[in-house]
Amino acid sequence: MKHRIKPATRKSFITYAIMIAAFIFVEILVSTGNASNMFQGLLVPFCVYSISAAALNLTVGILGELSLGQAGFMCIGAYSSAIFSVCTKDTITQAWIRFPIAMLIGGIFAALFGVLIGIPVLRLRGDYLAIVTLAFGEIIKNVFAALYVGYDSNGLHFSLTSQGDLNLAPDGKMLINGALGISGTPKDSTFVIGFIVLMISLVILYNFTNSRTGRAVMSVRDNRIAAESIGLNITKYKLITFGLTAFLGGVAGALFSHNLSALQASKFDYNLSILILVFVVLGGIGNIRGSVIAAIVLTYIPEALRKAGSNLTNYRMLIYSIILIIMMIFTSNAKIRGFFTASFMRLKGIVFKNKSAVKEGE
Amino acid sequence: MAMLEIKDLHVYYGIIQALKGISFEVNEGEVIALIGANGAGKTTTLHTLTGILPAKTGSILYNGVELTKTPAHKIVKMGIAHVPEGRRIFQQLTVLDNLKLGAFTRKDKEGIAADLEMVYKRFPRLEERKTQIAGTLSGGEQQMLAMGRALMSKPKIIVMDEPSMGLSPIFVSEIFDIIESIRKDGLTVLLVEQNAKKALAIADRAYVLETGRITLSGKASDLINDEKVKKAYLGD
Ligand SMILES: Nc1ncnc2c1ncn2[C@@H]1O[C@H](COP(=O)(O)OP(=O)(O)O)[C@@H](O)[C@H]1O
Ligand SMILES: [Mg+2]
């Protein structure tokens, strides 16, 4: 009997292949000197937003809960990892050891907060998560914007009022300087590392959705009462999913903070959360690959338009909005989507002759 | 001792009282029918039994264990399967995934595989459609899937909430034939129905629920000839 690959497995492998091909393409562009500075500067942000959007899609698409606070988790990840890196950059000199630990710390702290707000909220039925995460994101941003952290030979010092209140020893260093944010973070993020982290995130996300746990989570989304009737601990599965979304959001934040020599909390505002959600919605709810592609395309377009020449620059946001609307129509209208799927199938039929009959199933 | 003993159960939705002190019992091997009009509290009773809703006061003893303090996911593990009202299947998952999820609380791989065969034998249509997305099944097939999914948990007692609701007469007969065959295999059945005629025809005993209270009970064969029941529920 012919061995057939599960459709879900095939889907994930196609995604990996696209990502690797894109990565090689970009590397060639860069090494042959065909990539602009602007484009090269966007490579790490591509990874950051892709990871964050794909992770958010887990909560929005697979669990079916709305979260408006992804920027908050990124913020926690960015700050906690940066504090770690700044404190240890003299003791752990090798970035390839220090940075993975920093990202892990960023992820764990973000997940911790995710679970902390998830425990009371995810028990409730209804859209409470949206309301609470919205508030959470704003609170986190404001707390970090008012946070002063420094360290000296006595260890870490915290204050929420001013730099002077830290009482640092003369040899002390500032880590977080209120609204001015973090500075002195080692620039450990590179496109290669970002790409590796993105690939690992995708493997985690695909394996999660295709696992027994993933099916359980989808069953909660499909029908809560039925999920309860088969003996599923609903709160537990919601927490696992939301925690994983927060974790990867935190990792993305770590990648972000180690890409900039100075980072302010104000970057992680409500707009960023909405932007990430836009990537998820336009990429297709529940479609992880779509989130990544939408994140990359929609991060690139505004920047490309900004550089496209003075005429276009004035119409930058207009063009961007039109593209958003077109993408929305494409991805949400079943008829248009059906038309393109059908054309694609026909094309596939021509190319592969009769082998194109797509058989789904195990 | 009865397998299931419900005593003076009071259940509220906020300030609305849906169950006003109901008591009944189910013995092992019995088919018990719980009949009543729309809004009488039948679904509420089942949801309290399966831990989806909390009870304000009263007790539910299952083989001597108190269920009102037990979370829903543990109740399934104890051998109580629930076929929810309105064919609540997992619409976007395949038939096979739905059935596998029915065995979510179990760890015995061989037992699960054997029960999957058993379910396919009982519902050949489900085997034919195992890779189909469940939401695309017909109403009757979805009801069968919901029943098959419940059986996958290897229950000792199965509670069904209006399995015949909204189905064509052919499917209704088929569903009742299946219930009959389930009881022949030694399962205890608590059947909630508005189709009182069919339910009383296969039940051993029955309870009549009216606005949160049990107003009549007895042998199904007696109730089917009861003047009040005839008038209110049998439409003749
Ligand atoms: N979620 C709810 N919120 C408030 N009242 C409810 C809810 N569900 C049911 N009820 C009320 O509880 C009573 C019993 O409902 P239910 O148990 O669904 O009846 P049945 O299953 O017998 O048709 C009805 O009066 C109904 O309006
Ligand atoms: Mg009902």
PDB file of C-alpha atoms in Angstrom, chain B:
ATOM      1  CA  MET B   1     -28.393   0.944  46.446  1.00  0.00           C
ATOM      2  CA  ALA B   2     -29.221   2.629  43.185  1.00  0.00           C
ATOM      3  CA  MET B   3     -26.449   3.383  40.727  1.00  0.00           C
ATOM      4  CA  LEU B   4     -27.479   7.013  40.541  1.00  0.00           C
ATOM      5  CA  GLU B   5     -29.392   8.729  43.322  1.00  0.00           C
ATOM      6  CA  ILE B   6     -30.525  12.315  42.887  1.00  0.00           C
ATOM      7  CA  LYS B   7     -31.897  13.903  46.052  1.00  0.00           C
ATOM      8  CA  ASP B   8     -33.700  17.218  46.389  1.00  0.00           C
ATOM      9  CA  LEU B   9     -31.692  18.964  43.699  1.00  0.00           C
ATOM     10  CA  HIS B  10     -32.024  22.754  43.409  1.00  0.00           C
ATOM     11  CA  VAL B  11     -30.364  24.515  40.484  1.00  0.00           C
ATOM     12  CA  TYR B  12     -30.357  28.201  39.575  1.00  0.00           C
ATOM     13  CA  TYR B  13     -29.375  30.302  36.595  1.00  0.00           C
ATOM     14  CA  GLY B  14     -28.529  33.500  38.437  1.00  0.00           C
ATOM     15  CA  ILE B  15     -31.740  34.267  40.282  1.00  0.00           C
ATOM     16  CA  ILE B  16     -33.906  32.063  38.057  1.00  0.00           C
ATOM     17  CA  GLN B  17     -34.621  28.724  39.674  1.00  0.00           C
ATOM     18  CA  ALA B  18     -34.662  25.987  37.054  1.00  0.00           C
ATOM     19  CA  LEU B  19     -34.839  22.922  39.309  1.00  0.00           C
ATOM     20  CA  LYS B  20     -36.985  23.139  42.420  1.00  0.00           C
ATOM     21  CA  GLY B  21     -35.961  20.067  44.359  1.00  0.00           C
ATOM     22  CA  ILE B  22     -36.065  17.020  42.166  1.00  0.00           C
ATOM     23  CA  SER B  23     -35.309  13.479  43.307  1.00  0.00           C
ATOM     24  CA  PHE B  24     -35.047  10.307  41.288  1.00  0.00           C
ATOM     25  CA  GLU B  25     -32.926   7.244  40.947  1.00  0.00           C
ATOM     26  CA  VAL B  26     -31.488   5.049  38.247  1.00  0.00           C
ATOM     27  CA  ASN B  27     -30.629   1.404  38.863  1.00  0.00           C
ATOM     28  CA  GLU B  28     -27.925  -0.473  37.054  1.00  0.00           C
ATOM     29  CA  GLY B  29     -29.092  -1.895  33.721  1.00  0.00           C
ATOM     30  CA  GLU B  30     -32.248   0.221  33.559  1.00  0.00           C
ATOM     31  CA  VAL B  31     -33.420   2.529  30.821  1.00  0.00           C
ATOM     32  CA  ILE B  32     -34.944   5.549  32.524  1.00  0.00           C
ATOM     33  CA  ALA B  33     -36.897   8.138  30.581  1.00  0.00           C
ATOM     34  CA  LEU B  34     -37.122  11.728  31.761  1.00  0.00           C
ATOM     35  CA  ILE B  35     -39.915  13.400  29.846  1.00  0.00           C
ATOM     36  CA  GLY B  36     -41.292  16.904  29.908  1.00  0.00           C
ATOM     37  CA  ALA B  37     -42.178  19.887  27.802  1.00  0.00           C
ATOM     38  CA  ASN B  38     -39.775  22.478  26.545  1.00  0.00           C
ATOM     39  CA  GLY B  39     -38.255  24.437  29.420  1.00  0.00           C
ATOM     40  CA  ALA B  40     -39.222  21.886  32.071  1.00  0.00           C
ATOM     41  CA  GLY B  41     -35.616  21.549  33.220  1.00  0.00           C
ATOM     42  CA  LYS B  42     -34.500  18.332  31.523  1.00  0.00           C
ATOM     43  CA  THR B  43     -31.257  19.717  30.082  1.00  0.00           C
ATOM     44  CA  THR B  44     -30.555  21.499  33.351  1.00  0.00           C
ATOM     45  CA  THR B  45     -30.872  18.175  35.169  1.00  0.00           C
ATOM     46  CA  LEU B  46     -28.401  16.471  32.848  1.00  0.00           C
ATOM     47  CA  HIS B  47     -25.937  19.353  32.952  1.00  0.00           C
ATOM     48  CA  THR B  48     -25.944  19.299  36.735  1.00  0.00           C
ATOM     49  CA  LEU B  49     -25.438  15.567  36.684  1.00  0.00           C
ATOM     50  CA  THR B  50     -22.430  15.831  34.380  1.00  0.00           C
ATOM     51  CA  GLY B  51     -20.856  18.718  36.257  1.00  0.00           C
ATOM     52  CA  ILE B  52     -21.376  21.391  33.628  1.00  0.00           C
ATOM     53  CA  LEU B  53     -23.706  23.302  35.963  1.00  0.00           C
ATOM     54  CA  PRO B  54     -23.298  23.638  39.728  1.00  0.00           C
ATOM     55  CA  ALA B  55     -26.096  22.626  42.096  1.00  0.00           C
ATOM     56  CA  LYS B  56     -27.229  25.099  44.735  1.00  0.00           C
ATOM     57  CA  THR B  57     -28.325  22.388  47.147  1.00  0.00           C
ATOM     58  CA  GLY B  58     -29.109  18.710  47.019  1.00  0.00           C
ATOM     59  CA  SER B  59     -27.029  15.714  46.179  1.00  0.00           C
ATOM     60  CA  ILE B  60     -26.202  13.404  43.328  1.00  0.00           C
ATOM     61  CA  LEU B  61     -24.752  10.097  44.429  1.00  0.00           C
ATOM     62  CA  TYR B  62     -23.141   7.876  41.839  1.00  0.00           C
ATOM     63  CA  ASN B  63     -22.263   4.493  43.307  1.00  0.00           C
ATOM     64  CA  GLY B  64     -22.078   6.320  46.610  1.00  0.00           C
ATOM     65  CA  VAL B  65     -19.786   9.127  45.392  1.00  0.00           C
ATOM     66  CA  GLU B  66     -21.036  12.726  45.587  1.00  0.00           C
ATOM     67  CA  LEU B  67     -20.990  14.294  42.118  1.00  0.00           C
ATOM     68  CA  THR B  68     -22.102  17.835  42.899  1.00  0.00           C
ATOM     69  CA  LYS B  69     -18.578  18.640  44.093  1.00  0.00           C
ATOM     70  CA  THR B  70     -16.815  16.776  41.279  1.00  0.00           C
ATOM     71  CA  PRO B  71     -15.533  18.694  38.216  1.00  0.00           C
ATOM     72  CA  ALA B  72     -16.961  17.734  34.826  1.00  0.00           C
ATOM     73  CA  HIS B  73     -13.762  16.234  33.468  1.00  0.00           C
ATOM     74  CA  LYS B  74     -13.565  13.790  36.359  1.00  0.00           C
ATOM     75  CA  ILE B  75     -17.179  12.690  36.041  1.00  0.00           C
ATOM     76  CA  VAL B  76     -16.579  11.299  32.542  1.00  0.00           C
ATOM     77  CA  LYS B  77     -13.688   9.290  33.892  1.00  0.00           C
ATOM     78  CA  MET B  78     -16.022   7.752  36.482  1.00  0.00           C
ATOM     79  CA  GLY B  79     -18.095   6.169  33.736  1.00  0.00           C
ATOM     80  CA  ILE B  80     -20.817   8.697  32.958  1.00  0.00           C
ATOM     81  CA  ALA B  81     -21.067   9.657  29.279  1.00  0.00           C
ATOM     82  CA  HIS B  82     -23.159  12.561  28.072  1.00  0.00           C
ATOM     83  CA  VAL B  83     -24.690  12.961  24.627  1.00  0.00           C
ATOM     84  CA  PRO B  84     -25.483  16.675  24.692  1.00  0.00           C
ATOM     85  CA  GLU B  85     -28.608  18.283  23.312  1.00  0.00           C
ATOM     86  CA  GLY B  86     -28.590  19.618  19.764  1.00  0.00           C
ATOM     87  CA  ARG B  87     -25.953  17.332  18.275  1.00  0.00           C
ATOM     88  CA  ARG B  88     -23.010  19.121  19.749  1.00  0.00           C
ATOM     89  CA  ILE B  89     -20.216  17.585  17.747  1.00  0.00           C
ATOM     90  CA  PHE B  90     -16.893  19.179  16.865  1.00  0.00           C
ATOM     91  CA  GLN B  91     -17.939  20.653  13.548  1.00  0.00           C
ATOM     92  CA  GLN B  92     -14.528  21.444  12.121  1.00  0.00           C
ATOM     93  CA  LEU B  93     -12.822  18.184  13.014  1.00  0.00           C
ATOM     94  CA  THR B  94     -13.111  14.875  11.165  1.00  0.00           C
ATOM     95  CA  VAL B  95     -15.454  12.088  12.199  1.00  0.00           C
ATOM     96  CA  LEU B  96     -12.474  10.042  13.353  1.00  0.00           C
ATOM     97  CA  ASP B  97     -11.076  12.935  15.405  1.00  0.00           C
ATOM     98  CA  ASN B  98     -14.471  13.363  17.036  1.00  0.00           C
ATOM     99  CA  LEU B  99     -14.555   9.706  18.002  1.00  0.00           C
ATOM    100  CA  LYS B 100     -10.959   9.738  19.248  1.00  0.00           C
ATOM    101  CA  LEU B 101     -11.735  12.773  21.389  1.00  0.00           C
ATOM    102  CA  GLY B 102     -14.553  10.742  22.947  1.00  0.00           C
ATOM    103  CA  ALA B 103     -11.854   8.522  24.433  1.00  0.00           C
ATOM    104  CA  PHE B 104      -9.906  11.514  25.729  1.00  0.00           C
ATOM    105  CA  THR B 105      -9.982  10.396  29.359  1.00  0.00           C
ATOM    106  CA  ARG B 106      -8.691   6.920  28.519  1.00  0.00           C
ATOM    107  CA  LYS B 107      -5.128   5.696  28.224  1.00  0.00           C
ATOM    108  CA  ASP B 108      -5.625   2.033  27.128  1.00  0.00           C
ATOM    109  CA  LYS B 109      -4.700   2.126  23.440  1.00  0.00           C
ATOM    110  CA  GLU B 110      -5.924  -1.380  22.624  1.00  0.00           C
ATOM    111  CA  GLY B 111      -9.193  -0.843  24.438  1.00  0.00           C
ATOM    112  CA  ILE B 112      -9.744   2.380  22.505  1.00  0.00           C
ATOM    113  CA  ALA B 113      -9.032   0.659  19.175  1.00  0.00           C
ATOM    114  CA  ALA B 114     -11.437  -2.141  20.055  1.00  0.00           C
ATOM    115  CA  ASP B 115     -14.146   0.334  21.031  1.00  0.00           C
ATOM    116  CA  LEU B 116     -13.626   2.233  17.788  1.00  0.00           C
ATOM    117  CA  GLU B 117     -14.351  -1.018  15.942  1.00  0.00           C
ATOM    118  CA  MET B 118     -17.392  -1.533  18.140  1.00  0.00           C
ATOM    119  CA  VAL B 119     -18.671   1.969  17.332  1.00  0.00           C
ATOM    120  CA  TYR B 120     -18.080   1.437  13.609  1.00  0.00           C
ATOM    121  CA  LYS B 121     -20.001  -1.815  13.810  1.00  0.00           C
ATOM    122  CA  ARG B 122     -22.889  -0.092  15.505  1.00  0.00           C
ATOM    123  CA  PHE B 123     -22.754   2.898  13.131  1.00  0.00           C
ATOM    124  CA  PRO B 124     -21.440   1.698   9.744  1.00  0.00           C
ATOM    125  CA  ARG B 125     -22.156   5.145   8.290  1.00  0.00           C
ATOM    126  CA  LEU B 126     -19.530   6.656  10.567  1.00  0.00           C
ATOM    127  CA  GLU B 127     -16.849   4.304   9.298  1.00  0.00           C
ATOM    128  CA  GLU B 128     -17.692   5.187   5.705  1.00  0.00           C
ATOM    129  CA  ARG B 129     -17.330   8.849   6.573  1.00  0.00           C
ATOM    130  CA  LYS B 130     -14.445   8.722   9.023  1.00  0.00           C
ATOM    131  CA  THR B 131     -12.256  11.237   7.171  1.00  0.00           C
ATOM    132  CA  GLN B 132     -15.152  13.601   6.478  1.00  0.00           C
ATOM    133  CA  ILE B 133     -15.408  16.912   8.349  1.00  0.00           C
ATOM    134  CA  ALA B 134     -18.104  16.326  10.947  1.00  0.00           C
ATOM    135  CA  GLY B 135     -19.972  19.545  10.205  1.00  0.00           C
ATOM    136  CA  THR B 136     -20.824  18.232   6.739  1.00  0.00           C
ATOM    137  CA  LEU B 137     -22.719  15.201   8.067  1.00  0.00           C
ATOM    138  CA  SER B 138     -26.510  15.112   7.936  1.00  0.00           C
ATOM    139  CA  GLY B 139     -28.445  15.738  11.124  1.00  0.00           C
ATOM    140  CA  GLY B 140     -29.044  12.063  11.791  1.00  0.00           C
ATOM    141  CA  GLU B 141     -25.424  11.186  11.148  1.00  0.00           C
ATOM    142  CA  GLN B 142     -24.299  13.939  13.510  1.00  0.00           C
ATOM    143  CA  GLN B 143     -26.530  12.473  16.211  1.00  0.00           C
ATOM    144  CA  MET B 144     -24.961   9.070  15.608  1.00  0.00           C
ATOM    145  CA  LEU B 145     -21.536  10.648  15.853  1.00  0.00           C
ATOM    146  CA  ALA B 146     -22.443  12.275  19.161  1.00  0.00           C
ATOM    147  CA  MET B 147     -23.625   8.884  20.460  1.00  0.00           C
ATOM    148  CA  GLY B 148     -20.561   7.094  19.100  1.00  0.00           C
ATOM    149  CA  ARG B 149     -18.318   9.692  20.694  1.00  0.00           C
ATOM    150  CA  ALA B 150     -20.002   9.157  24.056  1.00  0.00           C
ATOM    151  CA  LEU B 151     -19.578   5.394  23.757  1.00  0.00           C
ATOM    152  CA  MET B 152     -15.845   5.865  23.142  1.00  0.00           C
ATOM    153  CA  SER B 153     -15.385   6.841  26.789  1.00  0.00           C
ATOM    154  CA  LYS B 154     -16.413   3.286  27.764  1.00  0.00           C
ATOM    155  CA  PRO B 155     -19.210   4.455  30.035  1.00  0.00           C
ATOM    156  CA  LYS B 156     -21.233   2.511  32.562  1.00  0.00           C
ATOM    157  CA  ILE B 157     -24.143   4.889  32.189  1.00  0.00           C
ATOM    158  CA  ILE B 158     -24.978   7.049  29.211  1.00  0.00           C
ATOM    159  CA  VAL B 159     -27.210  10.101  29.492  1.00  0.00           C
ATOM    160  CA  MET B 160     -28.788  11.379  26.293  1.00  0.00           C
ATOM    161  CA  ASP B 161     -30.440  14.720  25.775  1.00  0.00           C
ATOM    162  CA  GLU B 162     -33.241  14.561  23.189  1.00  0.00           C
ATOM    163  CA  PRO B 163     -31.410  12.388  20.669  1.00  0.00           C
ATOM    164  CA  SER B 164     -34.420  12.336  18.343  1.00  0.00           C
ATOM    165  CA  MET B 165     -34.925  16.104  18.254  1.00  0.00           C
ATOM    166  CA  GLY B 166     -35.290  17.502  14.754  1.00  0.00           C
ATOM    167  CA  LEU B 167     -34.676  14.209  12.964  1.00  0.00           C
ATOM    168  CA  SER B 168     -36.723  12.644  10.175  1.00  0.00           C
ATOM    169  CA  PRO B 169     -38.937   9.684  11.194  1.00  0.00           C
ATOM    170  CA  ILE B 170     -36.550   7.156   9.657  1.00  0.00           C
ATOM    171  CA  PHE B 171     -33.640   8.473  11.658  1.00  0.00           C
ATOM    172  CA  VAL B 172     -35.783   8.647  14.803  1.00  0.00           C
ATOM    173  CA  SER B 173     -36.541   4.929  14.505  1.00  0.00           C
ATOM    174  CA  GLU B 174     -32.908   4.185  13.829  1.00  0.00           C
ATOM    175  CA  ILE B 175     -31.777   6.167  16.879  1.00  0.00           C
ATOM    176  CA  PHE B 176     -34.235   4.334  19.133  1.00  0.00           C
ATOM    177  CA  ASP B 177     -33.105   0.985  17.707  1.00  0.00           C
ATOM    178  CA  ILE B 178     -29.568   1.929  18.651  1.00  0.00           C
ATOM    179  CA  ILE B 179     -30.590   2.896  22.178  1.00  0.00           C
ATOM    180  CA  GLU B 180     -32.284  -0.499  22.438  1.00  0.00           C
ATOM    181  CA  SER B 181     -29.094  -2.234  21.332  1.00  0.00           C
ATOM    182  CA  ILE B 182     -26.979  -0.187  23.748  1.00  0.00           C
ATOM    183  CA  ARG B 183     -29.126  -1.329  26.665  1.00  0.00           C
ATOM    184  CA  LYS B 184     -28.910  -4.942  25.445  1.00  0.00           C
ATOM    185  CA  ASP B 185     -25.144  -4.655  25.822  1.00  0.00           C
ATOM    186  CA  GLY B 186     -25.680  -3.961  29.492  1.00  0.00           C
ATOM    187  CA  LEU B 187     -25.348  -0.187  29.601  1.00  0.00           C
ATOM    188  CA  THR B 188     -27.543   1.896  31.846  1.00  0.00           C
ATOM    189  CA  VAL B 189     -29.372   4.653  29.975  1.00  0.00           C
ATOM    190  CA  LEU B 190     -30.886   7.910  31.195  1.00  0.00           C
ATOM    191  CA  LEU B 191     -32.908   9.212  28.292  1.00  0.00           C
ATOM    192  CA  VAL B 192     -34.313  12.734  28.119  1.00  0.00           C
ATOM    193  CA  GLU B 193     -37.004  13.097  25.498  1.00  0.00           C
ATOM    194  CA  GLN B 194     -39.852  15.191  24.267  1.00  0.00           C
ATOM    195  CA  ASN B 195     -40.873  12.277  22.073  1.00  0.00           C
ATOM    196  CA  ALA B 196     -42.646  10.660  25.018  1.00  0.00           C
ATOM    197  CA  LYS B 197     -44.275   7.900  23.029  1.00  0.00           C
ATOM    198  CA  LYS B 198     -41.014   6.450  21.748  1.00  0.00           C
ATOM    199  CA  ALA B 199     -39.221   7.038  25.036  1.00  0.00           C
ATOM    200  CA  LEU B 200     -41.884   5.328  27.129  1.00  0.00           C
ATOM    201  CA  ALA B 201     -41.931   2.431  24.677  1.00  0.00           C
ATOM    202  CA  ILE B 202     -38.345   1.471  25.386  1.00  0.00           C
ATOM    203  CA  ALA B 203     -37.919   2.664  28.997  1.00  0.00           C
ATOM    204  CA  ASP B 204     -38.306   0.551  32.118  1.00  0.00           C
ATOM    205  CA  ARG B 205     -39.368   3.434  34.318  1.00  0.00           C
ATOM    206  CA  ALA B 206     -40.005   7.103  33.674  1.00  0.00           C
ATOM    207  CA  TYR B 207     -40.243  10.456  35.416  1.00  0.00           C
ATOM    208  CA  VAL B 208     -42.308  13.401  34.242  1.00  0.00           C
ATOM    209  CA  LEU B 209     -40.719  16.807  34.791  1.00  0.00           C
ATOM    210  CA  GLU B 210     -42.815  19.988  34.881  1.00  0.00           C
ATOM    211  CA  THR B 211     -41.310  23.434  35.468  1.00  0.00           C
ATOM    212  CA  GLY B 212     -38.510  22.180  37.670  1.00  0.00           C
ATOM    213  CA  ARG B 213     -40.477  19.557  39.608  1.00  0.00           C
ATOM    214  CA  ILE B 214     -41.114  15.861  39.124  1.00  0.00           C
ATOM    215  CA  THR B 215     -44.871  15.480  38.973  1.00  0.00           C
ATOM    216  CA  LEU B 216     -45.273  11.842  38.006  1.00  0.00           C
ATOM    217  CA  SER B 217     -43.198   8.697  38.071  1.00  0.00           C
ATOM    218  CA  GLY B 218     -43.638   5.001  37.635  1.00  0.00           C
ATOM    219  CA  LYS B 219     -43.254   2.086  35.314  1.00  0.00           C
ATOM    220  CA  ALA B 220     -43.106   3.212  31.719  1.00  0.00           C
ATOM    221  CA  SER B 221     -45.795   0.728  30.767  1.00  0.00           C
ATOM    222  CA  ASP B 222     -48.126   2.283  33.346  1.00  0.00           C
ATOM    223  CA  LEU B 223     -47.371   5.864  32.397  1.00  0.00           C
ATOM    224  CA  ILE B 224     -48.030   5.191  28.752  1.00  0.00           C
ATOM    225  CA  ASN B 225     -51.639   4.413  29.718  1.00  0.00           C
ATOM    226  CA  ASP B 226     -51.945   7.237  32.240  1.00  0.00           C
ATOM    227  CA  GLU B 227     -54.711   9.668  31.235  1.00  0.00           C
ATOM    228  CA  LYS B 228     -52.749  12.787  32.207  1.00  0.00           C
ATOM    229  CA  VAL B 229     -49.651  11.656  30.370  1.00  0.00           C
ATOM    230  CA  LYS B 230     -51.694  10.696  27.342  1.00  0.00           C
ATOM    231  CA  LYS B 231     -53.284  14.113  27.253  1.00  0.00           C
ATOM    232  CA  ALA B 232     -50.182  16.197  27.894  1.00  0.00           C
ATOM    233  CA  TYR B 233     -47.419  14.279  26.173  1.00  0.00           C
ATOM    234  CA  LEU B 234     -48.778  11.647  23.834  1.00  0.00           C
ATOM    235  CA  GLY B 235     -51.088  13.923  21.906  1.00  0.00           C
ATOM    236  CA  ASP B 236     -54.111  11.669  21.999  1.00  0.00           C
TER     237      ASP B 236
END
